[in-house]
Amino acid sequence: MPFDGFTRFSLTDGERSVLLAYIGVGLFGAGLSFNVVNTLGGGQEIIRSLGLLDLWMILAGALGAMGALFSTWDRFGHPGWKGAKRATWGFPLLSIAAAVMAGTLALPGYGTMFGPFAAGLAFVQVPLLLIFWMAIVLASHLLIAIWRRERDTLFTVPDDGIPT
């Protein structure tokens, strides 16, 4: 009998969508952090060589964004207009939490204050980053909605059309 121990670790569609939401938010957080680190370099080149501190700041941006999605999890993925309203209010909370967490991880103390300032400045300097961030958060909202819908089916009786 062949070993089939990996089927235990297979993910449902909802779990895969949540994983994709975290990956998307984390990649954008790393990209935004790369933009901030590259802008702070002050040189005229488009991309400069990165040191260990720079790489840590980029990783901190990814971890901060994913941590912020985890902490504002209850705001996203709900159906209907109430769900859209919750996600609309969740967007600034997620953005501020991501900047604070990434800044604190990158530079404990000063980074807590500098993270939101640097993220806001990046959004003002390159408005396309803000549009992409909004698109990533909207996509995450829709992906989390798949998981919530899947989870809700666990607690309801399926309607197979047979009257009881």
XYZ file of N, CA, C and O in Angstrom, residues 1-88:
352
model
N 0.837 -1.170 0.000
C 0.000 0.000 0.000
C 0.890 1.245 0.000
O 1.735 1.408 0.871
N 0.721 2.147 -0.976
C 1.585 3.325 -1.037
C 1.266 4.323 0.061
O 0.147 4.390 0.550
N 2.283 5.093 0.415
C 2.124 6.128 1.438
C 1.282 7.259 0.875
O 1.583 7.821 -0.170
N 0.232 7.605 1.587
C -0.651 8.683 1.150
C -0.862 9.665 2.297
O -1.968 10.122 2.520
N 0.195 9.982 3.001
C 0.087 10.853 4.164
C -0.120 12.316 3.832
O -0.487 13.102 4.683
N 0.123 12.694 2.569
C -0.010 14.110 2.215
C -1.443 14.513 1.929
O -1.741 15.694 1.860
N -2.350 13.557 1.759
C -3.743 13.941 1.519
C -4.341 14.588 2.767
O -5.287 15.340 2.671
N -3.773 14.288 3.900
C -4.230 14.896 5.142
C -3.981 16.403 5.145
O -4.654 17.156 5.813
N -2.986 16.828 4.374
C -2.605 18.233 4.360
C -3.194 18.998 3.182
O -2.805 20.114 2.922
N -4.124 18.387 2.470
C -4.723 19.098 1.344
C -5.663 20.182 1.868
O -6.320 20.023 2.886
N -5.702 21.276 1.148
C -6.499 22.426 1.565
C -7.797 22.469 0.775
O -7.841 22.098 -0.396
N -8.834 22.974 1.404
C -10.100 23.172 0.714
C -9.992 24.431 -0.154
O -9.027 25.183 -0.061
N -11.001 24.677 -0.973
C -10.993 25.875 -1.813
C -10.964 27.144 -0.972
O -10.269 28.102 -1.307
N -11.711 27.157 0.111
C -11.726 28.322 0.983
C -10.381 28.563 1.650
O -9.929 29.706 1.759
N -9.740 27.496 2.086
C -8.436 27.643 2.727
C -7.382 28.102 1.722
O -6.515 28.918 2.054
N -7.474 27.600 0.493
C -6.551 28.068 -0.540
C -6.774 29.540 -0.853
O -5.824 30.283 -1.099
N -8.027 29.975 -0.834
C -8.295 31.390 -1.115
C -7.761 32.283 0.002
O -7.240 33.371 -0.259
N -7.869 31.841 1.238
C -7.305 32.614 2.355
C -5.780 32.663 2.249
O -5.166 33.713 2.460
N -5.173 31.543 1.903
C -3.725 31.513 1.721
C -3.302 32.469 0.615
O -2.322 33.206 0.751
N -4.073 32.506 -0.466
C -3.775 33.424 -1.560
C -3.934 34.881 -1.120
O -3.149 35.751 -1.525
N -4.930 35.158 -0.289
C -5.104 36.520 0.238
C -3.891 36.929 1.067
O -3.375 38.051 0.927
N -3.423 36.037 1.935
C -2.247 36.350 2.742
C -1.004 36.541 1.877
O -0.194 37.437 2.121
N -0.842 35.696 0.872
C 0.320 35.824 -0.013
C 0.275 37.151 -0.763
O 1.281 37.854 -0.866
N -0.900 37.520 -1.275
C -1.023 38.784 -2.005
C -0.733 39.988 -1.136
O 0.021 40.893 -1.532
N -1.309 40.002 0.056
C -1.072 41.127 0.970
C 0.396 41.155 1.398
O 1.010 42.223 1.462
N 0.973 39.996 1.663
C 2.379 39.939 2.062
C 3.322 40.398 0.955
O 4.281 41.138 1.208
N 3.058 39.972 -0.279
C 3.904 40.399 -1.394
C 3.803 41.898 -1.628
O 4.807 42.567 -1.915
N 2.585 42.439 -1.509
C 2.463 43.878 -1.688
C 3.151 44.625 -0.549
O 3.773 45.660 -0.774
N 3.032 44.115 0.676
C 3.730 44.744 1.795
C 5.231 44.750 1.583
O 5.906 45.744 1.869
N 5.765 43.647 1.054
C 7.194 43.593 0.760
C 7.557 44.565 -0.355
O 8.587 45.247 -0.291
N 6.703 44.657 -1.370
C 6.968 45.588 -2.462
C 6.918 47.040 -2.019
O 7.754 47.858 -2.429
N 5.943 47.362 -1.192
C 5.861 48.732 -0.673
C 7.066 49.046 0.210
O 7.644 50.137 0.136
N 7.457 48.074 1.013
C 8.628 48.265 1.865
C 9.900 48.413 1.015
O 10.773 49.223 1.328
N 9.976 47.660 -0.077
C 11.113 47.818 -0.992
C 11.132 49.218 -1.583
O 12.190 49.834 -1.705
N 9.966 49.731 -1.933
C 9.883 51.085 -2.466
C 10.378 52.095 -1.432
O 11.130 53.007 -1.768
N 9.960 51.929 -0.197
C 10.387 52.850 0.862
C 11.893 52.745 1.081
O 12.600 53.761 1.169
N 12.408 51.520 1.146
C 13.850 51.324 1.373
C 14.646 51.900 0.212
O 15.674 52.558 0.411
N 14.179 51.685 -1.002
C 14.893 52.180 -2.174
C 14.837 53.707 -2.250
O 15.792 54.353 -2.660
N 13.726 54.292 -1.845
C 13.599 55.746 -1.835
C 14.496 56.362 -0.763
O 15.072 57.430 -0.967
N 14.625 55.676 0.371
C 15.468 56.199 1.449
C 16.944 56.170 1.099
O 17.739 56.835 1.737
N 17.311 55.392 0.079
C 18.714 55.317 -0.318
C 19.256 56.653 -0.779
O 20.427 56.947 -0.612
N 18.400 57.467 -1.388
C 18.796 58.815 -1.753
C 19.619 58.927 -3.022
O 19.946 60.017 -3.435
N 19.970 57.833 -3.650
C 20.770 57.905 -4.858
C 19.921 58.171 -6.084
O 18.696 58.239 -6.032
N 20.581 58.323 -7.218
C 19.888 58.580 -8.470
C 19.593 57.298 -9.244
O 18.906 57.342 -10.247
N 20.124 56.168 -8.808
C 19.882 54.914 -9.523
C 18.483 54.380 -9.195
O 17.911 54.694 -8.157
N 17.951 53.583 -10.102
C 16.597 53.051 -9.928
C 16.576 51.996 -8.825
O 15.731 52.016 -7.947
N 17.519 51.079 -8.875
C 17.622 50.038 -7.841
C 19.067 50.012 -7.370
O 19.991 49.873 -8.165
N 19.242 50.136 -6.078
C 20.588 50.093 -5.504
C 20.815 48.724 -4.880
O 19.877 47.948 -4.698
N 22.052 48.437 -4.528
C 22.322 47.164 -3.868
C 21.740 47.198 -2.456
O 21.741 48.236 -1.800
N 21.233 46.070 -2.021
C 20.554 45.992 -0.728
C 21.432 45.279 0.287
O 22.005 44.234 0.002
N 21.487 45.834 1.478
C 22.217 45.202 2.571
C 21.277 44.350 3.416
O 20.081 44.208 3.127
N 21.806 43.783 4.472
C 20.991 42.935 5.344
C 19.879 43.716 6.027
O 18.770 43.216 6.180
N 20.151 44.946 6.440
C 19.109 45.758 7.064
C 17.987 46.065 6.070
O 16.804 46.020 6.423
N 18.360 46.330 4.837
C 17.352 46.579 3.809
C 16.484 45.340 3.587
O 15.260 45.439 3.474
N 17.127 44.189 3.507
C 16.370 42.946 3.322
C 15.461 42.669 4.514
O 14.329 42.188 4.348
N 15.943 42.981 5.723
C 15.099 42.800 6.901
C 13.886 43.729 6.852
O 12.782 43.342 7.207
N 14.089 44.966 6.395
C 12.966 45.901 6.300
C 11.936 45.432 5.275
O 10.732 45.595 5.476
N 12.396 44.830 4.195
C 11.466 44.303 3.190
C 10.687 43.124 3.770
O 9.471 43.028 3.599
N 11.380 42.238 4.475
C 10.702 41.114 5.127
C 9.733 41.619 6.193
O 8.625 41.094 6.342
N 10.126 42.652 6.920
C 9.245 43.233 7.933
C 7.987 43.808 7.294
O 6.894 43.734 7.869
N 8.108 44.371 6.102
C 6.942 44.876 5.392
C 5.966 43.754 5.055
O 4.749 43.912 5.197
N 6.498 42.615 4.623
C 5.633 41.472 4.314
C 4.980 40.928 5.579
O 3.764 40.686 5.610
N 5.768 40.760 6.631
C 5.222 40.222 7.882
C 4.220 41.192 8.517
O 3.199 40.766 9.060
N 4.500 42.483 8.443
C 3.587 43.474 9.000
C 2.253 43.493 8.266
O 1.190 43.583 8.889
N 2.294 43.387 6.944
C 1.049 43.383 6.168
C 0.228 42.132 6.464
O -0.997 42.200 6.634
N 0.888 40.977 6.556
C 0.160 39.741 6.860
C -0.364 39.750 8.293
O -1.476 39.288 8.559
N 0.414 40.293 9.213
C -0.049 40.409 10.590
C -1.234 41.352 10.718
O -2.155 41.115 11.505
N -1.224 42.407 9.925
C -2.349 43.345 9.952
C -3.611 42.705 9.379
O -4.711 42.935 9.886
N -3.456 41.891 8.333
C -4.628 41.183 7.805
C -5.177 40.227 8.851
O -6.388 40.112 9.028
N -4.295 39.576 9.582
C -4.731 38.677 10.645
C -5.464 39.441 11.753
O -6.475 38.967 12.267
N -4.967 40.620 12.096
C -5.583 41.364 13.203
C -6.880 42.062 12.807
O -7.700 42.362 13.675
N -7.084 42.317 11.520
C -8.337 42.938 11.072
C -9.202 41.936 10.319
O -10.064 42.317 9.529
N -8.982 40.664 10.567
C -9.643 39.553 9.878
C -11.162 39.647 9.912
O -11.845 39.350 8.931
N -11.713 40.071 11.037
C -13.174 40.087 11.202
C -13.854 41.138 10.341
O -15.074 41.141 10.222
N -13.122 42.029 9.720
C -13.701 43.087 8.888
C -13.955 42.649 7.449
O -14.666 43.325 6.722
N -13.359 41.550 7.020
C -13.363 41.196 5.605
C -14.103 39.888 5.342
O -14.156 39.005 6.185
N -14.693 39.814 4.139
C -15.297 38.578 3.666
C -16.763 38.392 3.978
O -17.329 37.361 3.651
N -17.401 39.350 4.598
C -18.818 39.217 4.931
C -19.673 39.588 3.727
O -19.339 40.499 2.974
N -20.831 38.935 3.548
C -21.644 39.179 2.354
C -22.500 40.436 2.467
O -22.760 40.943 3.549
N -22.939 40.905 1.308
C -23.918 41.987 1.247
C -23.338 43.366 1.495
O -22.127 43.574 1.555
N -24.284 44.324 1.635
C -23.895 45.712 1.859
C -23.242 45.915 3.214
O -22.344 46.742 3.355
N -23.703 45.160 4.202
C -23.057 45.282 5.523
C -21.606 44.805 5.455
O -20.731 45.392 6.087
N -21.376 43.756 4.693
C -20.012 43.267 4.515
C -19.138 44.259 3.774
O -17.967 44.458 4.115
N -19.718 44.915 2.755
C -18.963 45.935 2.023
C -18.651 47.128 2.921
O -17.555 47.699 2.858
N -19.611 47.494 3.771
C -19.390 48.603 4.703
C -18.294 48.248 5.705
O -17.424 49.070 6.002
N -18.329 47.016 6.214
C -17.281 46.585 7.161
C -15.922 46.582 6.502
O -14.914 46.979 7.103
N -15.864 46.129 5.249
C -14.581 46.102 4.539
C -14.086 47.505 4.236
O -12.879 47.771 4.278
N -15.016 48.416 3.953
C -14.625 49.808 3.696
C -13.994 50.424 4.939
O -12.992 51.133 4.848
